[in-house]
Short mmCIF file of C-alpha atoms in Angstrom, two decimals:
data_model
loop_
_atom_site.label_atom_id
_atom_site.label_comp_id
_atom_site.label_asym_id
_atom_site.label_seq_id
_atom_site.Cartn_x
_atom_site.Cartn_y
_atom_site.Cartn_z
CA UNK S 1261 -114.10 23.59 -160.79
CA UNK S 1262 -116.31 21.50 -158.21
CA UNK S 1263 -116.58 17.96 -157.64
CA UNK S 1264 -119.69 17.14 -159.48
CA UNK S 1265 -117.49 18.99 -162.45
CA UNK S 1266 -114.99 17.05 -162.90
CA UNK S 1267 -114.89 14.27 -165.82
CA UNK S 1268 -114.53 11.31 -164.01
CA UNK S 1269 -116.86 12.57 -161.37
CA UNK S 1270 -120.03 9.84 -160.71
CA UNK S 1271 -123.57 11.73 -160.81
CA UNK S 1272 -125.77 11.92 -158.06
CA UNK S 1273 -127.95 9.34 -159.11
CA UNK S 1274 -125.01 7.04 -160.22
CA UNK S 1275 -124.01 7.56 -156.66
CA UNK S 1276 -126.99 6.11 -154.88
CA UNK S 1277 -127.23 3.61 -156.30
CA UNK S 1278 -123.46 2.50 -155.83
CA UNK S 1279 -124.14 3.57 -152.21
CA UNK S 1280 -127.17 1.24 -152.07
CA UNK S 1281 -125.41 -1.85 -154.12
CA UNK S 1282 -122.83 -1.72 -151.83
CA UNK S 1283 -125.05 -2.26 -148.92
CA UNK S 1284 -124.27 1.34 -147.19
CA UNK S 1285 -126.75 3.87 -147.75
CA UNK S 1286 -130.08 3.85 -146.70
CA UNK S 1287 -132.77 2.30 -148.95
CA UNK S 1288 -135.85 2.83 -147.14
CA UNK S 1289 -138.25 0.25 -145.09
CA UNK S 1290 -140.13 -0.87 -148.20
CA UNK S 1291 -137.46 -2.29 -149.78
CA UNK S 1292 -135.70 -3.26 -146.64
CA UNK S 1293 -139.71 -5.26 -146.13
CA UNK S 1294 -139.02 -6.75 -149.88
CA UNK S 1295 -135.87 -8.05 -148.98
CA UNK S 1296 -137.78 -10.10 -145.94
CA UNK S 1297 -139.26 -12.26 -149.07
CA UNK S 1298 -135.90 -13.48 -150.53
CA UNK S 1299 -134.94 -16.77 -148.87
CA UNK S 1300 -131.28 -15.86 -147.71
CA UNK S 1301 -132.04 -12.68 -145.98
CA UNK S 1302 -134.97 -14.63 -144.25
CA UNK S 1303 -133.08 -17.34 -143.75
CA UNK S 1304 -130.11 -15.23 -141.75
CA UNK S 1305 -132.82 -13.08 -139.30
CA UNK S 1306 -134.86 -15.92 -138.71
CA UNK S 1307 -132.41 -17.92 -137.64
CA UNK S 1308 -130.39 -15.48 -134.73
CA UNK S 1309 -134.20 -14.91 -133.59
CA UNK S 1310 -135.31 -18.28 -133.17
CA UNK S 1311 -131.72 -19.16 -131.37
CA UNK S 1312 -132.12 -15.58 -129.35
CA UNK S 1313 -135.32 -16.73 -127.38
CA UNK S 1314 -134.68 -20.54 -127.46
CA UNK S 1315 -134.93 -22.36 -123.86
CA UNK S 1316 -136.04 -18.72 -122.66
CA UNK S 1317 -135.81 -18.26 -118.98
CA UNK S 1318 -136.84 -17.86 -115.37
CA UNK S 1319 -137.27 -15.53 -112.55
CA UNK S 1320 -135.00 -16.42 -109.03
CA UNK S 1321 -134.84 -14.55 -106.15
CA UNK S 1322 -137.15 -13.39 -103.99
CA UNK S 1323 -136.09 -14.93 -100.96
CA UNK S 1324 -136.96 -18.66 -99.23
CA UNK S 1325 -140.27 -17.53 -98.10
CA UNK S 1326 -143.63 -19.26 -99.50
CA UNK S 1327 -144.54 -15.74 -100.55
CA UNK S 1328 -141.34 -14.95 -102.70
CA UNK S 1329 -141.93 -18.70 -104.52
CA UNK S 1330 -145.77 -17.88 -105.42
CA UNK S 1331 -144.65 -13.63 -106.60
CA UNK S 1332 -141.99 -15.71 -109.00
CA UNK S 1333 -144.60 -18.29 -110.54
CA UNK S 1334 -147.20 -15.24 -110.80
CA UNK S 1335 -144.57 -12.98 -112.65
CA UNK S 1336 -143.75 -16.35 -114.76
CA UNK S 1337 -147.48 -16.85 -115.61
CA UNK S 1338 -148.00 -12.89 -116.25
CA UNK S 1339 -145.26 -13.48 -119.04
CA UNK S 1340 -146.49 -16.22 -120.53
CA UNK S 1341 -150.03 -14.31 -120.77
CA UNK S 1342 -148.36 -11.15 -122.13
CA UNK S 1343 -146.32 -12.96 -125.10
CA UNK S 1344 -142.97 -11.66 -123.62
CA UNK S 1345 -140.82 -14.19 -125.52
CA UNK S 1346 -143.05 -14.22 -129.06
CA UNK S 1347 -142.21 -10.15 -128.70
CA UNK S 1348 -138.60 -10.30 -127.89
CA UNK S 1349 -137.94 -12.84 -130.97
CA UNK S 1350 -140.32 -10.20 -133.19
CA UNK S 1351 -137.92 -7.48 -131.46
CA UNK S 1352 -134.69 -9.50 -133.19
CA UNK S 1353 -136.79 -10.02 -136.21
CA UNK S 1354 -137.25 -6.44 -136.56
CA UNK S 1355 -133.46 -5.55 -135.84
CA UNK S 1356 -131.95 -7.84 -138.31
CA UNK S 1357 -134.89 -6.48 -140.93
CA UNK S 1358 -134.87 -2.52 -140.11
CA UNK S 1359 -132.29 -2.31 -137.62
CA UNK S 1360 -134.75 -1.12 -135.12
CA UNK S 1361 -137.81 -2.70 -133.39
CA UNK S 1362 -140.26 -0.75 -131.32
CA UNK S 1363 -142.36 -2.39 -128.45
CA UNK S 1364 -145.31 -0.30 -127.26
CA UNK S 1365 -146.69 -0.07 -123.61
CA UNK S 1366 -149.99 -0.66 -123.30
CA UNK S 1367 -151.26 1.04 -120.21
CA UNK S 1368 -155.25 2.10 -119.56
CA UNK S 1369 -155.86 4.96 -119.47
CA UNK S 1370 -156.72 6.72 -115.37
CA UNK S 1371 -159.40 7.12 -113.67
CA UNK S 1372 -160.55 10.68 -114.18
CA UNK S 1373 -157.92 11.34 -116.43
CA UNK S 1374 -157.80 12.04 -120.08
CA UNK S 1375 -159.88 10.50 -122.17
CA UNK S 1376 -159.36 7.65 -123.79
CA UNK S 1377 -159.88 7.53 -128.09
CA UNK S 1378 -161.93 4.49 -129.49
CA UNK S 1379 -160.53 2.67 -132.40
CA UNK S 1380 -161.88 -0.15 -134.04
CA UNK S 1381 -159.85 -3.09 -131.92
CA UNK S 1382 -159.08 -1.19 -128.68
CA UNK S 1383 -159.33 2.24 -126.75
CA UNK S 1384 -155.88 4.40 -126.01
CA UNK S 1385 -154.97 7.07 -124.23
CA UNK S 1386 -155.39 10.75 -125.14
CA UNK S 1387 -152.23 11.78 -127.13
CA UNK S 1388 -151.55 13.84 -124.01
CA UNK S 1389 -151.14 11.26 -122.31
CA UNK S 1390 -149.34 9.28 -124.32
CA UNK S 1391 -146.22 12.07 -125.11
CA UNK S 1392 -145.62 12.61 -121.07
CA UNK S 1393 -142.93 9.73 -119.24
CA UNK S 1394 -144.36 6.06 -117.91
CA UNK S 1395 -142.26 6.10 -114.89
CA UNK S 1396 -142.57 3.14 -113.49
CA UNK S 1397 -144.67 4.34 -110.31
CA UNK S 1398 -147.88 3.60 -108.29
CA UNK S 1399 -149.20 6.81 -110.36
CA UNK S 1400 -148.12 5.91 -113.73
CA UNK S 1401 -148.85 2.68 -113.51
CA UNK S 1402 -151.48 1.50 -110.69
CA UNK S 1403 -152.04 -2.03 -109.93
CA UNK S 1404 -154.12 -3.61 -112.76
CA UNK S 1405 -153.41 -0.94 -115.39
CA UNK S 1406 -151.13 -2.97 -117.86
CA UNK S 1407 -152.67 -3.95 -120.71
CA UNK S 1408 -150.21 -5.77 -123.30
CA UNK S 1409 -147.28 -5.17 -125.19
CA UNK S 1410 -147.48 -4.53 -129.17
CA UNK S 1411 -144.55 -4.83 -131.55
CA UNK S 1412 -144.61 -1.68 -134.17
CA UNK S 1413 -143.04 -1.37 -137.20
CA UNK S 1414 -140.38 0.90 -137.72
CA UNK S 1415 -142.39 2.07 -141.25
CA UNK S 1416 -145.05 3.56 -138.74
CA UNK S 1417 -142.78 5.15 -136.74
CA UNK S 1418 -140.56 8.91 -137.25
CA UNK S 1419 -138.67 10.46 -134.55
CA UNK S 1420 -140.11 13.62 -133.10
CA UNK S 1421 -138.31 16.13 -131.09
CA UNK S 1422 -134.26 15.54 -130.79
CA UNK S 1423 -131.29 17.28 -128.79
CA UNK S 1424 -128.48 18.03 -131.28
CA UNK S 1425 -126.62 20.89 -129.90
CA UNK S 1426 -125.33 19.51 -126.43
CA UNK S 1427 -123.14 16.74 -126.69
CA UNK S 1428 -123.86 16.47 -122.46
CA UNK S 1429 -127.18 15.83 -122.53
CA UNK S 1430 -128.99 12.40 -121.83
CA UNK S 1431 -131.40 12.92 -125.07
CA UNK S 1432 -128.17 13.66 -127.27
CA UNK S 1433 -129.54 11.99 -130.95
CA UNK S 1434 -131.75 10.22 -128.85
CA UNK S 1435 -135.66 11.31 -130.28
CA UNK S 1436 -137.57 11.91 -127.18
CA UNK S 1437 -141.08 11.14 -128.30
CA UNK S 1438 -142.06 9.31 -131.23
CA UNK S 1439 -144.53 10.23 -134.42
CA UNK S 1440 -146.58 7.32 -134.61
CA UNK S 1441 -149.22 7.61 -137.22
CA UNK S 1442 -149.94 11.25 -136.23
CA UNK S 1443 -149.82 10.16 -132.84
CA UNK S 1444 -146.78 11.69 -129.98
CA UNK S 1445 -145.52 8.69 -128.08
CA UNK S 1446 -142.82 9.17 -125.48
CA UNK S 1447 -139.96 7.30 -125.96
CA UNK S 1448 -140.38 5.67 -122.36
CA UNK S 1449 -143.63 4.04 -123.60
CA UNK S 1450 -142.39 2.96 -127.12
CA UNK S 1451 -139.46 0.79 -126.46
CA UNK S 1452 -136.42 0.45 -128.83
CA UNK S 1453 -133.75 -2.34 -129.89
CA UNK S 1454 -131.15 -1.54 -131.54
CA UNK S 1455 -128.44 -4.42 -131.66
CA UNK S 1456 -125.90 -2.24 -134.39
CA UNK S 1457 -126.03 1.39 -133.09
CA UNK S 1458 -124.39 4.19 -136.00
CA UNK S 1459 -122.45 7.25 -135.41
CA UNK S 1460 -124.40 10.11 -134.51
CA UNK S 1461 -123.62 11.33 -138.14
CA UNK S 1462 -125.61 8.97 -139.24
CA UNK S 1463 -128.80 8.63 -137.20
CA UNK S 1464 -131.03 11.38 -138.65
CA UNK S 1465 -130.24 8.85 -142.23
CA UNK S 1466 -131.23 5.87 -140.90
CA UNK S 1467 -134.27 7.07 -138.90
CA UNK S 1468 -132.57 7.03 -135.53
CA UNK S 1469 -132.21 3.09 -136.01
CA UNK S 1470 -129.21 1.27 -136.39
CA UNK S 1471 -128.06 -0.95 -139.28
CA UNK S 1472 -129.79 -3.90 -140.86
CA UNK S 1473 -128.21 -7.35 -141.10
CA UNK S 1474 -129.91 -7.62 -144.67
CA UNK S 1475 -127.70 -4.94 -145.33
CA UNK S 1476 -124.82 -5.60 -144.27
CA UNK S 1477 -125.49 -9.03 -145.98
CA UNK S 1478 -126.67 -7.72 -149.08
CA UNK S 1479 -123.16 -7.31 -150.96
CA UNK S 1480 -122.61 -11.53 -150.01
CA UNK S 1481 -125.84 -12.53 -150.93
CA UNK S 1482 -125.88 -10.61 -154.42
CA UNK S 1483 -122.42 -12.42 -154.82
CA UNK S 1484 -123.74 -15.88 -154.22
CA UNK S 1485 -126.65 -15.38 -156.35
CA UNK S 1486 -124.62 -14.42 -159.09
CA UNK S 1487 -122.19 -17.66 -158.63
CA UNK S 1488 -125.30 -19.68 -158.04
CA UNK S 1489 -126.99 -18.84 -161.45
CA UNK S 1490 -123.59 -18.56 -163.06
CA UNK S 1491 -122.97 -22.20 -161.93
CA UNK S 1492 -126.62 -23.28 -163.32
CA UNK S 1493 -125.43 -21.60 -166.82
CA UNK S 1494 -122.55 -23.90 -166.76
CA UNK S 1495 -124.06 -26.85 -165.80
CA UNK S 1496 -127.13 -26.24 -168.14
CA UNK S 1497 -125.13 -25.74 -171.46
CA UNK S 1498 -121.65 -27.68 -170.06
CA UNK S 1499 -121.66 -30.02 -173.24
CA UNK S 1500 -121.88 -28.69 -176.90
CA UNK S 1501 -121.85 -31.16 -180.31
CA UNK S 1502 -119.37 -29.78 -182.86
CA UNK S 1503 -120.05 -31.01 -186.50
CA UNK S 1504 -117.46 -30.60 -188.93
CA UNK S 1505 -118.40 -30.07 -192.33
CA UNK S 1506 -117.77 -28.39 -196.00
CA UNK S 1507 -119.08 -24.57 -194.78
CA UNK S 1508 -117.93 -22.98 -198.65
CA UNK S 1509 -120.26 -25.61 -200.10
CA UNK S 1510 -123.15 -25.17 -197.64
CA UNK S 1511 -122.02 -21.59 -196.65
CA UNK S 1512 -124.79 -19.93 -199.34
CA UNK S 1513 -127.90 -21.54 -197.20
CA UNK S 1514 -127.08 -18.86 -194.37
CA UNK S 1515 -128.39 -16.38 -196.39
CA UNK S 1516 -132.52 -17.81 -196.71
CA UNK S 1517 -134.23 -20.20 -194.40
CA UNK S 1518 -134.44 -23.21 -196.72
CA UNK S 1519 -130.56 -22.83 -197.46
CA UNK S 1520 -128.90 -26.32 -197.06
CA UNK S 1521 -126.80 -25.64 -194.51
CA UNK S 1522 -130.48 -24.55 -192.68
CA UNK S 1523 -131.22 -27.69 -193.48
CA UNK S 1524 -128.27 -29.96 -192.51
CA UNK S 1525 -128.31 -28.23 -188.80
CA UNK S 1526 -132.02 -28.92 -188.41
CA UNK S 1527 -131.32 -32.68 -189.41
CA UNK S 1528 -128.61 -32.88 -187.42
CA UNK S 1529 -130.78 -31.43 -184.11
CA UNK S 1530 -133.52 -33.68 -185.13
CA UNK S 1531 -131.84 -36.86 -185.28
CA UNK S 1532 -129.59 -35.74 -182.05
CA UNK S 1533 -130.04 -38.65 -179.43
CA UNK S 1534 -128.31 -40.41 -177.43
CA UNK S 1535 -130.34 -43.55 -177.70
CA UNK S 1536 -130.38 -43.20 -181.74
CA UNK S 1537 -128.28 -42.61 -184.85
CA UNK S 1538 -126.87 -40.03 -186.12
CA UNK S 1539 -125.75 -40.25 -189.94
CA UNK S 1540 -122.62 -38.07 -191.42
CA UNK S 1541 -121.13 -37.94 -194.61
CA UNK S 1542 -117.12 -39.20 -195.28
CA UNK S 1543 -115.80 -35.74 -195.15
CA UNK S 1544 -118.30 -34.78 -191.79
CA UNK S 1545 -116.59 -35.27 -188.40
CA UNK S 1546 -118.87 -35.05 -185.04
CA UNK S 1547 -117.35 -33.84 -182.07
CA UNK S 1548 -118.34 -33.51 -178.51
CA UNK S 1549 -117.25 -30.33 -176.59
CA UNK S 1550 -117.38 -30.27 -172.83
CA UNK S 1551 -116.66 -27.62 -170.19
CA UNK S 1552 -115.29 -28.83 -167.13
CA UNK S 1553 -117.07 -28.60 -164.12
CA UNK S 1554 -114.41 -29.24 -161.20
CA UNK S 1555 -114.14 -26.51 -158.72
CA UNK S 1556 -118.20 -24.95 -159.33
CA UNK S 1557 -118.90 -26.91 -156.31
CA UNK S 1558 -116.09 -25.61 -154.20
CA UNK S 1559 -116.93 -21.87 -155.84
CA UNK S 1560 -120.54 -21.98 -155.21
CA UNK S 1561 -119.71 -23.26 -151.40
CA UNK S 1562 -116.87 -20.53 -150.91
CA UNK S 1563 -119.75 -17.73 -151.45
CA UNK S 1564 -122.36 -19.02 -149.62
CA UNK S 1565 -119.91 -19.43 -146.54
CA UNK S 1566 -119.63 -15.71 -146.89
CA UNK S 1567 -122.69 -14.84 -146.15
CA UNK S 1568 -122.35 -16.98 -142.96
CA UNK S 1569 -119.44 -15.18 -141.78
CA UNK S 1570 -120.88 -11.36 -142.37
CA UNK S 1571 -123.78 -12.52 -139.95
CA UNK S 1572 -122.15 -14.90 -137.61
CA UNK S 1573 -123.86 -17.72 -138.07
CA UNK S 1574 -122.26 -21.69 -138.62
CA UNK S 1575 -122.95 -22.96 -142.02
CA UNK S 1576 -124.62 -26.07 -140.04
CA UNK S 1577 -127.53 -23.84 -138.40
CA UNK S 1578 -127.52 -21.73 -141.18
CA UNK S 1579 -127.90 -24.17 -144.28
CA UNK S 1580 -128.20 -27.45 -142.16
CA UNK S 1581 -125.31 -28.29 -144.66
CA UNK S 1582 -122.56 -30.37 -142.46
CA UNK S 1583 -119.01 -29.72 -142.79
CA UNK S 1584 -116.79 -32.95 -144.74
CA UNK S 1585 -114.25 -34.18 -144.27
CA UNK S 1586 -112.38 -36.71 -141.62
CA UNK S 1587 -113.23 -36.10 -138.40
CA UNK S 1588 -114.78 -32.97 -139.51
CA UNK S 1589 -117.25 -31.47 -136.68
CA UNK S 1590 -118.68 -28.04 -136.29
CA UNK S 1591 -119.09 -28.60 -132.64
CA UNK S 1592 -116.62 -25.46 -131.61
CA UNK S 1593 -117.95 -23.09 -134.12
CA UNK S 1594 -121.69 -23.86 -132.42
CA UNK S 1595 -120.26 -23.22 -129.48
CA UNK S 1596 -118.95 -19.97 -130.80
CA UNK S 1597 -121.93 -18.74 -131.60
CA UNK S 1598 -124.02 -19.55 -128.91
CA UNK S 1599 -121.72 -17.37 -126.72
CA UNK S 1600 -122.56 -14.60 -129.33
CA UNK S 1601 -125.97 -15.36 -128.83
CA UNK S 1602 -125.90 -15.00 -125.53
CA UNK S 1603 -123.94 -12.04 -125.76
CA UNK S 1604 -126.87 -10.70 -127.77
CA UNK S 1605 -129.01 -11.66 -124.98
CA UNK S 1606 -127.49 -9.68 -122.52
CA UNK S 1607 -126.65 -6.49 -124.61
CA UNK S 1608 -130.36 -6.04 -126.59
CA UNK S 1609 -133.09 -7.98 -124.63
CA UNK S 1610 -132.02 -8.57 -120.97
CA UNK S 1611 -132.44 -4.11 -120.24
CA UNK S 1612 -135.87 -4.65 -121.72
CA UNK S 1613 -137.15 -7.67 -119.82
CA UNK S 1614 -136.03 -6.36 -116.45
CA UNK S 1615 -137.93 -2.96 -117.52
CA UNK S 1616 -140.88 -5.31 -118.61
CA UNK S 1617 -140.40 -6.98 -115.41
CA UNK S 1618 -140.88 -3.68 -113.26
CA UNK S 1619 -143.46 -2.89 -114.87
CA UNK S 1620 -145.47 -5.87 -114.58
CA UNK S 1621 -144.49 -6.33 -111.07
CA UNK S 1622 -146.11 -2.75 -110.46
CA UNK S 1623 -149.31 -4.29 -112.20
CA UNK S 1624 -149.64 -7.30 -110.21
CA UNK S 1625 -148.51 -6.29 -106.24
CA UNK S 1626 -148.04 -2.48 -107.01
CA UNK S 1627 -144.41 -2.88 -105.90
CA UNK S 1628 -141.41 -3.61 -107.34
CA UNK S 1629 -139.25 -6.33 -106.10
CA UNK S 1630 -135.52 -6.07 -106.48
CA UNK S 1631 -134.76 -9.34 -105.32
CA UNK S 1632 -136.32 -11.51 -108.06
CA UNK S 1633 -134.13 -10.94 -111.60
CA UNK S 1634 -134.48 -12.82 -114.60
CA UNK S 1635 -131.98 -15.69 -115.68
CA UNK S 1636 -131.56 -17.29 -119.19
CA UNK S 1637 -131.60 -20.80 -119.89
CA UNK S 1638 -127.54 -21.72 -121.17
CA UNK S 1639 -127.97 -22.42 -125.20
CA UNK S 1640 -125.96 -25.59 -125.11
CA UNK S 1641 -126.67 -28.83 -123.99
CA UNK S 1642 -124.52 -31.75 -122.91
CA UNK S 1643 -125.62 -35.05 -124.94
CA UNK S 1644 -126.39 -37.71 -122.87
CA UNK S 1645 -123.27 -39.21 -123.07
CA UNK S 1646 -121.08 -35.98 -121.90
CA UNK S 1647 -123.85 -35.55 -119.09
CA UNK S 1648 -123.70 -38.54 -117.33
CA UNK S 1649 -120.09 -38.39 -117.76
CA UNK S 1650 -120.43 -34.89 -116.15
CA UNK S 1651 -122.56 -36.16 -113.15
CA UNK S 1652 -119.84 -39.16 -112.47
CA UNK S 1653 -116.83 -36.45 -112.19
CA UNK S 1654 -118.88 -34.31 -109.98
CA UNK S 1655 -120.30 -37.25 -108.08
CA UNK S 1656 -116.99 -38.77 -107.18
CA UNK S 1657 -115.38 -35.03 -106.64
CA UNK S 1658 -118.50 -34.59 -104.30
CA UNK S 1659 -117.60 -37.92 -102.18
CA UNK S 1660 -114.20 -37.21 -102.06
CA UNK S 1661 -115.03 -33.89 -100.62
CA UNK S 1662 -117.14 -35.42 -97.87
CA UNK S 1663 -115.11 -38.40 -97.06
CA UNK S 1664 -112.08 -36.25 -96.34
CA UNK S 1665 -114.60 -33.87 -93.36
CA UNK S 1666 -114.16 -30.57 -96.30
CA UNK S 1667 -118.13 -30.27 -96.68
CA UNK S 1668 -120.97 -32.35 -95.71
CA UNK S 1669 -123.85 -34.34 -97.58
CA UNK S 1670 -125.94 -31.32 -97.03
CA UNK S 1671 -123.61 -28.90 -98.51
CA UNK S 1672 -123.21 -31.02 -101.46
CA UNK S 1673 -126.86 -31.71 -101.98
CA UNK S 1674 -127.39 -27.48 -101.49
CA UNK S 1675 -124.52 -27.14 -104.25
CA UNK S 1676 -125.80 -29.54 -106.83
CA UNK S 1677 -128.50 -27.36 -108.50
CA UNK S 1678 -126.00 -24.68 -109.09
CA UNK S 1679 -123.45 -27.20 -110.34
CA UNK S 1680 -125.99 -28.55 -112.59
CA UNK S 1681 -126.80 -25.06 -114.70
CA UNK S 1682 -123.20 -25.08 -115.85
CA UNK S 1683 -123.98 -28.33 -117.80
CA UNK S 1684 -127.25 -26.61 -119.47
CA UNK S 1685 -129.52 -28.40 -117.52
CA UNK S 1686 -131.47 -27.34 -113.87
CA UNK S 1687 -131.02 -30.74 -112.04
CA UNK S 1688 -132.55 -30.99 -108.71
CA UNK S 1689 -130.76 -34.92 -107.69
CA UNK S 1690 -128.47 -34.99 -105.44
CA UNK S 1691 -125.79 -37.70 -105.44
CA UNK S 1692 -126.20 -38.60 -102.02
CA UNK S 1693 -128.96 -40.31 -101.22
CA UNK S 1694 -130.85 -41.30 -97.44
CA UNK S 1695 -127.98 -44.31 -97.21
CA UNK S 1696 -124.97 -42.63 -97.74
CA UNK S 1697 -126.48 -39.66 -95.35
CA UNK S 1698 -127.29 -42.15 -92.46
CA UNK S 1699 -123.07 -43.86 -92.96
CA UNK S 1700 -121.82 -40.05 -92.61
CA UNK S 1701 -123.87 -39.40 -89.55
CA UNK S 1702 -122.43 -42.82 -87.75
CA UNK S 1703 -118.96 -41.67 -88.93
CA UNK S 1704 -119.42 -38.09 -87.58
CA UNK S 1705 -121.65 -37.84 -85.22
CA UNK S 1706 -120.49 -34.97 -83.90
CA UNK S 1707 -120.75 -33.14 -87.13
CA UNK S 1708 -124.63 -34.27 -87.24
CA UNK S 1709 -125.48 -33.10 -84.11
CA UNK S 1710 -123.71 -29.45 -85.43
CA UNK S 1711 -125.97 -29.57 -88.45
CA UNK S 1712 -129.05 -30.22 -86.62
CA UNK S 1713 -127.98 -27.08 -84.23
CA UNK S 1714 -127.93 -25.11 -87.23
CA UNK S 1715 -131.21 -26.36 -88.63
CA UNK S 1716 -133.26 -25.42 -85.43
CA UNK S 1717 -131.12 -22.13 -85.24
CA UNK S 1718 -132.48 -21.47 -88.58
CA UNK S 1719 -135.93 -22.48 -87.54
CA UNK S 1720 -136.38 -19.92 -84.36
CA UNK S 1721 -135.02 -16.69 -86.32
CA UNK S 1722 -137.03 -17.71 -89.03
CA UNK S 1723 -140.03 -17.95 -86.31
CA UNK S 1724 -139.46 -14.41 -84.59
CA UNK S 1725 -138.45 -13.03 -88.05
#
């Protein structure tokens, strides 16, 4: 006797859809796109995208040269141009939706190469094209050749060709080219982020994607709905009017619709108000039957903090709801999760923008430069209060430091823009100012005259450099 023949054995069918109410097997991206129009599972994506991208960045490096300042404010203002931070928060939209986003390269197509196919917005490349590698060289990808990024669905997307027998090899459940609407793509021009990566067991299920945050919300949010309406039920019908009277004398009007007990009941729902009178008999007794309500509140809050567990997010950002109580703040657990945003940051977007980088570097000089890197913006943000209370700490530490000969007015105004990212904020003031510069040099003269050594030393290698 099999499985499937045993008695207490689910069917197949029963078995999907177990799988599927339990938020574990695959449902498909249309219904995964239908549950983008329910509030909480919009509510939950939109919200670790929007926090993902917020403050964005900058480029550093480069060197001190004029030239490396003006490469880092072009590859700034080639960002802005391409959309690079709209994408990346439609790349975490897509990941918390399908599990997968796809980000495709736009490149022209060469000079003399294949040709290019018309469509009705834009030309691309011949699919030949398209399936070989976009290194990211002069011959891929001359100066002036990058057109855009596009974000793609993952519903227009299958994987194509896949290595499944050697464990060793660098393409190991990793689809090589992509099917997009009849169309091979290499994978090196169709980008993927994948923020929950599956077994390999899985993969082929789930499209080569990873796994949805709707879905692995879906079990909580199915719970709270069912609390929610349960709660509404309750509240809706909570009180109920009990009317005692002689049911063996009235009892035969149950049996046609003029029957008097028919009767009595419609009289007594007629004349039911709480601004009028209500009129029994001797032997009638009214009585008012409640259902208490204490706890619903508590019940109702208990799920809904479930769902903001499974995803990660404080009930504060995630329902703007604030937490009671005395001295009740939520300041650690936003704390908490900006460290998990950032951790996001670095695991899912930060490969793709310095990829994104390289290549747009290669567009604008034809080069890439290793020196300039990309740096996010911190997530938190001192009030004002904590900041200036910051700056004073640092201020006197900084004067302490220079009265007793450790570093001088110059170090300390170098080190203050590095000190000041730690706070969330890029401050370029220094506490020293042109007084407290001209007291140090008539207290150390010596060390001024060092400085200025240094400063024309600097000058002349910079000068046969």
């Amino acid at each position: 006797m099999t499985a499937l023949d045993h008695p207490y054995a689910l069917s197949p069918s029963t078995a999907r859809q177990q799988l599927f109410s339990e938020g574990i097997g695959f449902p498909g991206y249309p219904y995964l796109s239908a549950l983008s129009l329910r509030g909480e599972y919009r509510n939950i994506v939109e919200t670790i995208a929007r926090e993902a991208v917020r403050g964005w960045g900058h480029f550093k490096g480069g060197g001190a040269s004029a030239s490396a300042g003006r490469r880092v404010a072009e590859l700034e203002a080639a960002f802005r141009s391409f959309g690079i931070c709209a994408l990346m928060a439609n790349m975490v939209r897509m990941d918390g939706y399908f599990g997968i986003g796809h980000l495709w390269v736009d490149v022209a197509p060469a000079k003399g190469g294949s040709k290019a196919r018309s469509s009705s917005v834009f030309s691309i490349p011949d699919g030949e094209e398209l399936a070989t590698p976009l290194t990211l060289d002069r011959a891929k990808l001359p100066q002036g050749s990058l057109r855009g990024f596009r974000a793609i669905e993952p519903l227009w997307c299958s994987p194509g060709a896949c290595e499944m027998e050697n464990p060793l090899s660098p393409w190991y459940y990793r689809p090589q080219y992509w099917i997009v609407q009849n169309c091979a793509v290499h994978a090196s021009r169709l980008l993927q982020f994948i923020s929950r990566p599956l077994p390999d067991s899985l993969k082929p299920a789930y499209n080569f994607g990873g796994l949805p945050l709707t879905m692995m919300a879906k079990p909580y949010v199915d719970n709270y709905l069912r609390t929610r309406q349960s709660v509404s039920d309750l509240v809706h019908s909570f009180s109920t009017m009990v009317l005692k009277t002689d049911m063996a004398q009235l009892g035969n009007g149950l049996r046609n619709k003029g029957g008097n007990l028919r009767q009595r009941a419609r009289l007594f729902t007629a004349l039911r108000d709480n601004m009028g009178l209500m009129m029994l008999d001797s032997a009638e007794e009214l009585k008012n039957v409640t259902t208490p309500l204490v706890g619903l509140d508590k019940l109702q809050a208990q799920s809904q903090e479930h769902i903001a567990s499974i995803c990660g997010i404080p009930l504060v950002k995630l329902t703007g709801i604030t937490p009671s109580g005395l001295n009740a703040s939520s300041d650690g657990e936003l704390r908490v999760f900006y460290d998990t945003m950032a951790a996001l940051r670095e695991t899912l977007l930060t490969p793709a923008i310095e990829q994104i980088s390289h290549m747009v570097m290669l567009h604008l000089w034809g080069e890439i430069d290793p020196t300039i890197a990309f740096e996010w913006e911190p997530l938190y943000a001192l009030n004002r209060l904590e900041r200036q209370t910051a700056e004073k700490v640092r201020a006197e530490t900084a004067s302490v430091r220079v009265k007793s000969g450790l570093t001088t007015p110059q170090q300390e105004q170098r080190l203050w823009p590095e000190l000041a990212t730690g706070l969330g904020e890029r401050s370029r003031q220094s506490p020293f100012g042109l007084q407290d510069q001209e007291e140090f040099n008539q207290e150390h003269p010596d060390q001024e005259q060092s400085d200025q050594e240094k400063t024309d030393q600097e000058k002349t290698d910079q000068e046969e450099g």
